PDB file of C-alpha atoms in Angstrom:
ATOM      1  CA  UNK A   1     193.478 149.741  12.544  1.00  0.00           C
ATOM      2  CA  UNK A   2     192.917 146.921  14.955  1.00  0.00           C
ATOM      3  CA  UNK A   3     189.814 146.998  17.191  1.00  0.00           C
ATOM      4  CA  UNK A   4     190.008 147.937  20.875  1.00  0.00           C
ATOM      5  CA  UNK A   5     188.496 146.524  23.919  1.00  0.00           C
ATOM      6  CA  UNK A   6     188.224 150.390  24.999  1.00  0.00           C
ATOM      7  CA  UNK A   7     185.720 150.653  21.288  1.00  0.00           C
ATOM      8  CA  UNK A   8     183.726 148.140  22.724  1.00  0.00           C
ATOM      9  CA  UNK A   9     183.153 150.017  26.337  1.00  0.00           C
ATOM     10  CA  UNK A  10     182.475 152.761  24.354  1.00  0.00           C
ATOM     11  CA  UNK A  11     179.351 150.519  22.611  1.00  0.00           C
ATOM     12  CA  UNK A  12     178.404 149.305  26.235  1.00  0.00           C
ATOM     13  CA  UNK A  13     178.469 152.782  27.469  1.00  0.00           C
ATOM     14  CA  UNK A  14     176.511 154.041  24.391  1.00  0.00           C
ATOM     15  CA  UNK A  15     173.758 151.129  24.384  1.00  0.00           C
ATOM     16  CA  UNK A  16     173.276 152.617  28.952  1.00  0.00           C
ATOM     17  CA  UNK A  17     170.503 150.869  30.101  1.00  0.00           C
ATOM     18  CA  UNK A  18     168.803 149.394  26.870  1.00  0.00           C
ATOM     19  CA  UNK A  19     168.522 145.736  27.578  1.00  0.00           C
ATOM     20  CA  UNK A  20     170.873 143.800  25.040  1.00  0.00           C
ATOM     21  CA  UNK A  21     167.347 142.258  23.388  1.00  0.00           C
ATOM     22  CA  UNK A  22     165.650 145.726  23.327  1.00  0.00           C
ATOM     23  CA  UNK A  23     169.360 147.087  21.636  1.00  0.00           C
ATOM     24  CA  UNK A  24     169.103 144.182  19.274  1.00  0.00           C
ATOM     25  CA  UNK A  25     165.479 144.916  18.636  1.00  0.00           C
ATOM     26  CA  UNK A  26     165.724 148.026  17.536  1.00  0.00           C
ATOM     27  CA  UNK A  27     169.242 147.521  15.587  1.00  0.00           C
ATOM     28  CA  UNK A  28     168.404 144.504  13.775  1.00  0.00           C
ATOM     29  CA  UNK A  29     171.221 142.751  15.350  1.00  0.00           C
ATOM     30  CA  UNK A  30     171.817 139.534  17.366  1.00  0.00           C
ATOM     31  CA  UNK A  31     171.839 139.834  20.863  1.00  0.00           C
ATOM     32  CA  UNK A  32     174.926 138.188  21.114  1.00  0.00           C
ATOM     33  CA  UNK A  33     176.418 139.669  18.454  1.00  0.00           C
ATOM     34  CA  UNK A  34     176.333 143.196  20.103  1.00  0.00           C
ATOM     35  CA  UNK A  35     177.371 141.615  23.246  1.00  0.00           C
ATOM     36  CA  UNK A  36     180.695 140.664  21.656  1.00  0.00           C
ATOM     37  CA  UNK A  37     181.554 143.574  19.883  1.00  0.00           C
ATOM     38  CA  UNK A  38     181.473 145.049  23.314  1.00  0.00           C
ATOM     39  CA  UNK A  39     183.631 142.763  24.278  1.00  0.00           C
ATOM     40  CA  UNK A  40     185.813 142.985  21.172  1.00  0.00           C
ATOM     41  CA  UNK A  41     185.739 139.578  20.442  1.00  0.00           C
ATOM     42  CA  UNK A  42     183.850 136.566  18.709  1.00  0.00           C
ATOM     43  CA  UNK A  43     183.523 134.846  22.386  1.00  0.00           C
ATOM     44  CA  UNK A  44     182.632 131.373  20.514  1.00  0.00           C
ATOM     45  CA  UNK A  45     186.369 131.120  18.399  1.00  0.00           C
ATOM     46  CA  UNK A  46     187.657 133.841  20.834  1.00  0.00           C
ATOM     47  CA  UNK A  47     188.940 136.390  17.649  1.00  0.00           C
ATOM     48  CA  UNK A  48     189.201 139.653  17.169  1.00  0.00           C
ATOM     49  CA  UNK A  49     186.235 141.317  15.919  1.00  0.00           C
ATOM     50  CA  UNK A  50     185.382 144.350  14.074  1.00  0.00           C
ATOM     51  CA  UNK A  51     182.241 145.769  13.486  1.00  0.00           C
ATOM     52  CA  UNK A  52     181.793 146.658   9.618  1.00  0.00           C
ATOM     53  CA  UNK A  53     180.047 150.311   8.542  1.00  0.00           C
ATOM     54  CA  UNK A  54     177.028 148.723   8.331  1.00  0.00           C
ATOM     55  CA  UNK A  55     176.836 147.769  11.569  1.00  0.00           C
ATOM     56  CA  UNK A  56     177.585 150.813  12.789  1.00  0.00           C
ATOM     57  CA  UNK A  57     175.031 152.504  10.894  1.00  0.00           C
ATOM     58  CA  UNK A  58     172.547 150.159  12.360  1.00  0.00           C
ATOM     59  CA  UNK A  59     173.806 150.927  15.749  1.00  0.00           C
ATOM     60  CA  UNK A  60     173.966 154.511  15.096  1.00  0.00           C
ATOM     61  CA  UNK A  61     170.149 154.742  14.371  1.00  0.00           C
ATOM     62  CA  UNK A  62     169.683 152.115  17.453  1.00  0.00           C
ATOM     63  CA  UNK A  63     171.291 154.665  19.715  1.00  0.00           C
ATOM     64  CA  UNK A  64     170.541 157.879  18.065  1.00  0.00           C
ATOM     65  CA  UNK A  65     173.973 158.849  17.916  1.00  0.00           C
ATOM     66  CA  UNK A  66     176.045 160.181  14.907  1.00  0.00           C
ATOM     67  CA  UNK A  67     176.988 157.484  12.104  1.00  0.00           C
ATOM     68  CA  UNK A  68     180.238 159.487  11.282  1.00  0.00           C
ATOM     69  CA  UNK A  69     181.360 159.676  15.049  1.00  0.00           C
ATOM     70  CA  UNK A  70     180.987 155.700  15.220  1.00  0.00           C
ATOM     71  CA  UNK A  71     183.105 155.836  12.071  1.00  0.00           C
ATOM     72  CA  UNK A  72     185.612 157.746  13.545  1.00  0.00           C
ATOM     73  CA  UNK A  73     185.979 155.980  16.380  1.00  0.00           C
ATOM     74  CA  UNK A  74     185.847 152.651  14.923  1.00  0.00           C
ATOM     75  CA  UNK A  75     188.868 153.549  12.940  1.00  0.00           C
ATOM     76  CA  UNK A  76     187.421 153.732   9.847  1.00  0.00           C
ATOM     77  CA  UNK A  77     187.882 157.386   9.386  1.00  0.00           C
ATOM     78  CA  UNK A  78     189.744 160.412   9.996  1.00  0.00           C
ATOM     79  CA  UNK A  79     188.981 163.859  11.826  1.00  0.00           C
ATOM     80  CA  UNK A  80     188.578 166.770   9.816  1.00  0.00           C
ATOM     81  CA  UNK A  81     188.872 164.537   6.427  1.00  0.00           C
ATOM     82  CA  UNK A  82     185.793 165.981   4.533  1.00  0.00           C
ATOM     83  CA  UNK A  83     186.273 167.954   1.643  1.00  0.00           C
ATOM     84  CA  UNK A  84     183.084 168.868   0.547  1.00  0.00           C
ATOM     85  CA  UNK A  85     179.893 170.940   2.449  1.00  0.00           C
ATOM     86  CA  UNK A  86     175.893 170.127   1.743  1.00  0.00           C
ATOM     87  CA  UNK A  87     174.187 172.868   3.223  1.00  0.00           C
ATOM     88  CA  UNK A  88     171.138 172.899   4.472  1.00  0.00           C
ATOM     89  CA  UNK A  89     170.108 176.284   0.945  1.00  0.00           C
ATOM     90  CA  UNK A  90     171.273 173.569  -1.232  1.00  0.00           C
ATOM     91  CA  UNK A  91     168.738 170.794   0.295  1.00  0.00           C
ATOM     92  CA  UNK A  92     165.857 173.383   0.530  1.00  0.00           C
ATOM     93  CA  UNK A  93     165.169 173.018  -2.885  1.00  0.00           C
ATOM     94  CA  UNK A  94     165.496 169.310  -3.579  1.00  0.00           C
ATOM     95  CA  UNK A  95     162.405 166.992  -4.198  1.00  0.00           C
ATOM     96  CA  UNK A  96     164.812 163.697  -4.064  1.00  0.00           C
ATOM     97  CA  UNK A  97     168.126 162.549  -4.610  1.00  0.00           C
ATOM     98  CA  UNK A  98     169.322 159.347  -6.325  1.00  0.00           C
ATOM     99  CA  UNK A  99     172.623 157.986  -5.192  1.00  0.00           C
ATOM    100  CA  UNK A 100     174.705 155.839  -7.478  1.00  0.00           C
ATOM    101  CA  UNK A 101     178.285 154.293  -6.470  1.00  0.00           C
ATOM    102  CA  UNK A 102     180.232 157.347  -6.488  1.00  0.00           C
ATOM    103  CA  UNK A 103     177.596 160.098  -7.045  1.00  0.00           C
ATOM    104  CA  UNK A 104     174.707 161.525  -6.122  1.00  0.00           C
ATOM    105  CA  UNK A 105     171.948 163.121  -8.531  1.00  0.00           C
ATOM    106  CA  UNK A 106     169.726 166.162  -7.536  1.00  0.00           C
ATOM    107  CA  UNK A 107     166.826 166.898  -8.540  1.00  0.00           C
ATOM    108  CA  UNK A 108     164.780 170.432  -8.416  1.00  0.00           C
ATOM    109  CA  UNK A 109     162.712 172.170 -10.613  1.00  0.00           C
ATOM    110  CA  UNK A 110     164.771 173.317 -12.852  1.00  0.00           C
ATOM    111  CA  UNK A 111     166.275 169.456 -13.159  1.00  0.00           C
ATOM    112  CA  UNK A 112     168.745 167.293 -11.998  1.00  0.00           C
ATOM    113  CA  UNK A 113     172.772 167.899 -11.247  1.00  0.00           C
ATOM    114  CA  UNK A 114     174.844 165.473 -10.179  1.00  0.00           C
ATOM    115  CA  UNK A 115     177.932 165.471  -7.894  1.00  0.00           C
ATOM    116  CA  UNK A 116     180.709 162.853  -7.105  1.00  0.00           C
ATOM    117  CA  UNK A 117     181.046 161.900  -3.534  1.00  0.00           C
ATOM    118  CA  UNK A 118     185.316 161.838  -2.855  1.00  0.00           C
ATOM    119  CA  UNK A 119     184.976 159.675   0.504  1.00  0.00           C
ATOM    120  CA  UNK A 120     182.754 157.772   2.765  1.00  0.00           C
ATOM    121  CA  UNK A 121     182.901 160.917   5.731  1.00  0.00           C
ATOM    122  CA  UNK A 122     180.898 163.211   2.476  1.00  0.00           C
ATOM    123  CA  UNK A 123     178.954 160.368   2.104  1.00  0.00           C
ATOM    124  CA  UNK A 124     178.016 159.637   5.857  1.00  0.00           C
ATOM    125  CA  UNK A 125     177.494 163.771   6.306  1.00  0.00           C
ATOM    126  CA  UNK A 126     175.390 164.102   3.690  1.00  0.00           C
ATOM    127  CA  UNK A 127     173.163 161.065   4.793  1.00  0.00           C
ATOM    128  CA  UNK A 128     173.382 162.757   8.248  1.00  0.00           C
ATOM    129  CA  UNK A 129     172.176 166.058   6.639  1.00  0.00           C
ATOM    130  CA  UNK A 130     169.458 164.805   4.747  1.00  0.00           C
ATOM    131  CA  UNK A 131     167.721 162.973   8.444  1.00  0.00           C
ATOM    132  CA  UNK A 132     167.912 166.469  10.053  1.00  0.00           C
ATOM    133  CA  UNK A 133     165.686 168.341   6.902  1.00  0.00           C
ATOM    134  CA  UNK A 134     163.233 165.540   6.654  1.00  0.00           C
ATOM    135  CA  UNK A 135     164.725 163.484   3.916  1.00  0.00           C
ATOM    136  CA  UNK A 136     163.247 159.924   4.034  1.00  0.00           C
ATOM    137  CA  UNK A 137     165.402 156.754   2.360  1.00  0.00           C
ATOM    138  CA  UNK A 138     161.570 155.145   0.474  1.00  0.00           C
ATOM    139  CA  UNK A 139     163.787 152.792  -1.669  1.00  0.00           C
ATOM    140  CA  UNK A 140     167.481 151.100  -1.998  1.00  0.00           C
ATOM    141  CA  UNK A 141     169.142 154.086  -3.250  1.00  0.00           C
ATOM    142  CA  UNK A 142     166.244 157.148  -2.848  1.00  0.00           C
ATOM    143  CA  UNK A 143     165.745 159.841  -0.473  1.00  0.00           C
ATOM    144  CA  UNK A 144     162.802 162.282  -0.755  1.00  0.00           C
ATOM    145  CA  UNK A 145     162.407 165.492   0.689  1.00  0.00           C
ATOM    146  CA  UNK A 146     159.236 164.861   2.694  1.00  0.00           C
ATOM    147  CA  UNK A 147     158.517 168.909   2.689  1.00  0.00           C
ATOM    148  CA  UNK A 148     158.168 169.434  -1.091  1.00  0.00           C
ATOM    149  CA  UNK A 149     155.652 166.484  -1.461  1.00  0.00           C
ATOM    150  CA  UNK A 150     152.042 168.050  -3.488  1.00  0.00           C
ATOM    151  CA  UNK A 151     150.555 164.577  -4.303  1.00  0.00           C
ATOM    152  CA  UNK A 152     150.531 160.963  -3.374  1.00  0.00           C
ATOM    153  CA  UNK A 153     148.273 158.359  -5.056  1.00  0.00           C
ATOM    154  CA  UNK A 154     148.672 155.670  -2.527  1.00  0.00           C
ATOM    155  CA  UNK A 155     147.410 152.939  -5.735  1.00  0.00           C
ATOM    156  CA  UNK A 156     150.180 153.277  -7.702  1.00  0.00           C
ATOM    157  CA  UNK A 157     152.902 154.288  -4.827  1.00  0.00           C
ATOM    158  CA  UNK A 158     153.704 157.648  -6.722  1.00  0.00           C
ATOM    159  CA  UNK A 159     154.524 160.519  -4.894  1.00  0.00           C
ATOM    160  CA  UNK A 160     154.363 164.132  -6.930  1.00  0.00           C
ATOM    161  CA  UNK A 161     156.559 167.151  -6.668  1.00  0.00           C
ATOM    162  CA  UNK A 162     154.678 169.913  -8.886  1.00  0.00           C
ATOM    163  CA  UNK A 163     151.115 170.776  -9.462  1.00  0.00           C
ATOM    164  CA  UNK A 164     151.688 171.915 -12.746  1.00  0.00           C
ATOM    165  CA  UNK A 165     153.486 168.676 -13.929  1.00  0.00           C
ATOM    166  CA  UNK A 166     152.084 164.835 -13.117  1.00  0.00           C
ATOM    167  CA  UNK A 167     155.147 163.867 -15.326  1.00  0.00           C
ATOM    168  CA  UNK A 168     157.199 164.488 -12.404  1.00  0.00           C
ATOM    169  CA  UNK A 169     157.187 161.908  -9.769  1.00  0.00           C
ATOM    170  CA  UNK A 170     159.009 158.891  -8.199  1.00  0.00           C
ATOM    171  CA  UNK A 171     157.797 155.556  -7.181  1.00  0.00           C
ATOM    172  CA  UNK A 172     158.454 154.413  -3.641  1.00  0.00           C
ATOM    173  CA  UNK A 173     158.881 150.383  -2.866  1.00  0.00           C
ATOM    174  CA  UNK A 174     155.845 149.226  -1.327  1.00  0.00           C
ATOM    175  CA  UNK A 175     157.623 148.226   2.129  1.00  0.00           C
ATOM    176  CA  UNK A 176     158.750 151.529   2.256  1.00  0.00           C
ATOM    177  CA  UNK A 177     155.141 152.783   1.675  1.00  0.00           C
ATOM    178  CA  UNK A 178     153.589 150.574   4.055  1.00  0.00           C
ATOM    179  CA  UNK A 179     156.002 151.826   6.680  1.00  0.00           C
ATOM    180  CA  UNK A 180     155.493 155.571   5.753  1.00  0.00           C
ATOM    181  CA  UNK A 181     151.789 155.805   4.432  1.00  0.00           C
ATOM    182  CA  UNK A 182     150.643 157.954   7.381  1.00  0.00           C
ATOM    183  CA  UNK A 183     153.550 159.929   7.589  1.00  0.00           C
ATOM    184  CA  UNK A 184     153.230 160.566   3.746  1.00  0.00           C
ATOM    185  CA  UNK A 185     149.689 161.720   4.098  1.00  0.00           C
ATOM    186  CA  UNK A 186     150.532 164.228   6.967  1.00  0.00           C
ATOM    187  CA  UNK A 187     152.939 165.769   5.005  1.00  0.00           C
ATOM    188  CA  UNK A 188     151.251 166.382   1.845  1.00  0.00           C
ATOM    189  CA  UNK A 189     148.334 168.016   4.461  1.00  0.00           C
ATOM    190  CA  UNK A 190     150.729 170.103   6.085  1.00  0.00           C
ATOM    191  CA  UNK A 191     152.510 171.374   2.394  1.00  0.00           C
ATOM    192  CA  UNK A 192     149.162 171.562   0.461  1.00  0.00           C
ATOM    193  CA  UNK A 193     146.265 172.130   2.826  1.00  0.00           C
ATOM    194  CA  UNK A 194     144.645 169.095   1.931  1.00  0.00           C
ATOM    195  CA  UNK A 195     144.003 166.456   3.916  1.00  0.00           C
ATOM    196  CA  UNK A 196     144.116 163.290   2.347  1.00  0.00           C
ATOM    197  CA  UNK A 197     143.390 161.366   5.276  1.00  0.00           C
ATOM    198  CA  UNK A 198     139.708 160.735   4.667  1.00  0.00           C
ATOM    199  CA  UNK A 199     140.072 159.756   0.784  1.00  0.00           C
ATOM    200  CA  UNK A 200     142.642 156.951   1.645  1.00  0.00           C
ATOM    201  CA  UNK A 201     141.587 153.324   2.570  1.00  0.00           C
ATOM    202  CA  UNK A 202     144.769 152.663   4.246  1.00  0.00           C
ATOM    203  CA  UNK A 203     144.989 152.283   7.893  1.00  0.00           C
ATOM    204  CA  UNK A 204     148.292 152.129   8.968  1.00  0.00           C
ATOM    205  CA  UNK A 205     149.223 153.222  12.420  1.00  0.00           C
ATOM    206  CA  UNK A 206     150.754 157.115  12.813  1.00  0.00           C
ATOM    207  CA  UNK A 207     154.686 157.127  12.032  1.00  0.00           C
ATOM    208  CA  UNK A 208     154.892 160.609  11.841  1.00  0.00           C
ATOM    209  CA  UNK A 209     156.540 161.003  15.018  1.00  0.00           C
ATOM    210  CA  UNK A 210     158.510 157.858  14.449  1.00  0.00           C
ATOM    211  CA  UNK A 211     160.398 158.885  11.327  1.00  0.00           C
ATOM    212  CA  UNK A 212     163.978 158.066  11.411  1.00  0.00           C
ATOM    213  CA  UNK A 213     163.356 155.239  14.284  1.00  0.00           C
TER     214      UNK A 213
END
């Protein structure tokens, strides 16, 4: 499907009163790249253009608005295409997921499952999903469940899902924990009832508030 100028009024519209630099800013983006997918065209050669997924993911968490919406109404997907439901019992339980190519691997507790992901709507909803309950992407293909965090030792960039068990644990990239650190430490606090705070040397500004930004 073929672009539309009325796609790219529909980015103008979306990106209000947020200076082009400020949108770019936040997005990653050129400037003047967002300025011509609003105008639905490369206005150096004068083509067509067509933003890929990945740039509408970046604009999506640029302008806080659904990934799967842009999708749809880039062209790139269908209404009322998903066949398969994450709900939000399911996620309660989850310390992290891994996500491969065409999967996605659980684990809880009791272990790991792992599902195939049919299309790129499951995909996007699930991603969607795991924003709203506190999921946080720390490495390429990782998303842990900030709420069931027990332990972090900041030295090694492990974070720990069960008292009983220091086998169990993942290891975050260290951009990732840079970016998080505080936000990490709150959370352990508020899901242990210790505060951590004082025994870390750390001093990264407060992202707790700044999460998914």
């Amino acid at each position: 499907m073929e672009p539309t100028n009325s796609f790219g009024k529909f980015l103008e519209e979306l990106r209000g009163k947020i200076s082009l630099r400020k949108a770019a800013d936040k997005s990653g983006l050129s400037h003047a790249y967002i300025r011509d997918l609003e105008l639905g065209r490369n206005r150096t050669t004068n083509d067509v253009i067509k933003p890929s997924p990945e740039t509408l993911r970046k604009l999506s968490l640029a302008y806080q608005y659904s990934y799967t919406e842009l999708l749809m109404k880039a062209g790139y997907l269908e209404e009322n295409t998903s066949s398969h439901t994450f709900t939000e019992i399911q996620l309660s339980d989850i310390w992290y997921l891994e996500f491969g190519i065409k999967s996605v691997r659980y684990y809880t507790y009791e272990g790991y499952s792992e599902e195939m992901i049919d299309s790129l709507v499951d995909f996007t909803t699930l991603i969607e999903t795991l924003t709203d309950r506190d999921f946080v992407k720390l490495d390429t293909n990782l998303f842990v469940n900030m709420n069931k965090i027990n332990k972090y030792a900041p030295a090694e960039g492990k974070l720990y899902f069960d008292f009983k068990n220091e086998e169990i644990f993942v290891t975050i990239a260290a951009l990732a924990q840079k970016k998080y650190h505080e936000a990490i430490l709150e959370f352990v606090a508020a899901n242990t009832g210790v505060d951590m705070k004082f025994e870390s040397e750390a001093s990264t500004p407060s992202l707790s508030s700044h999460l998914f930004s």
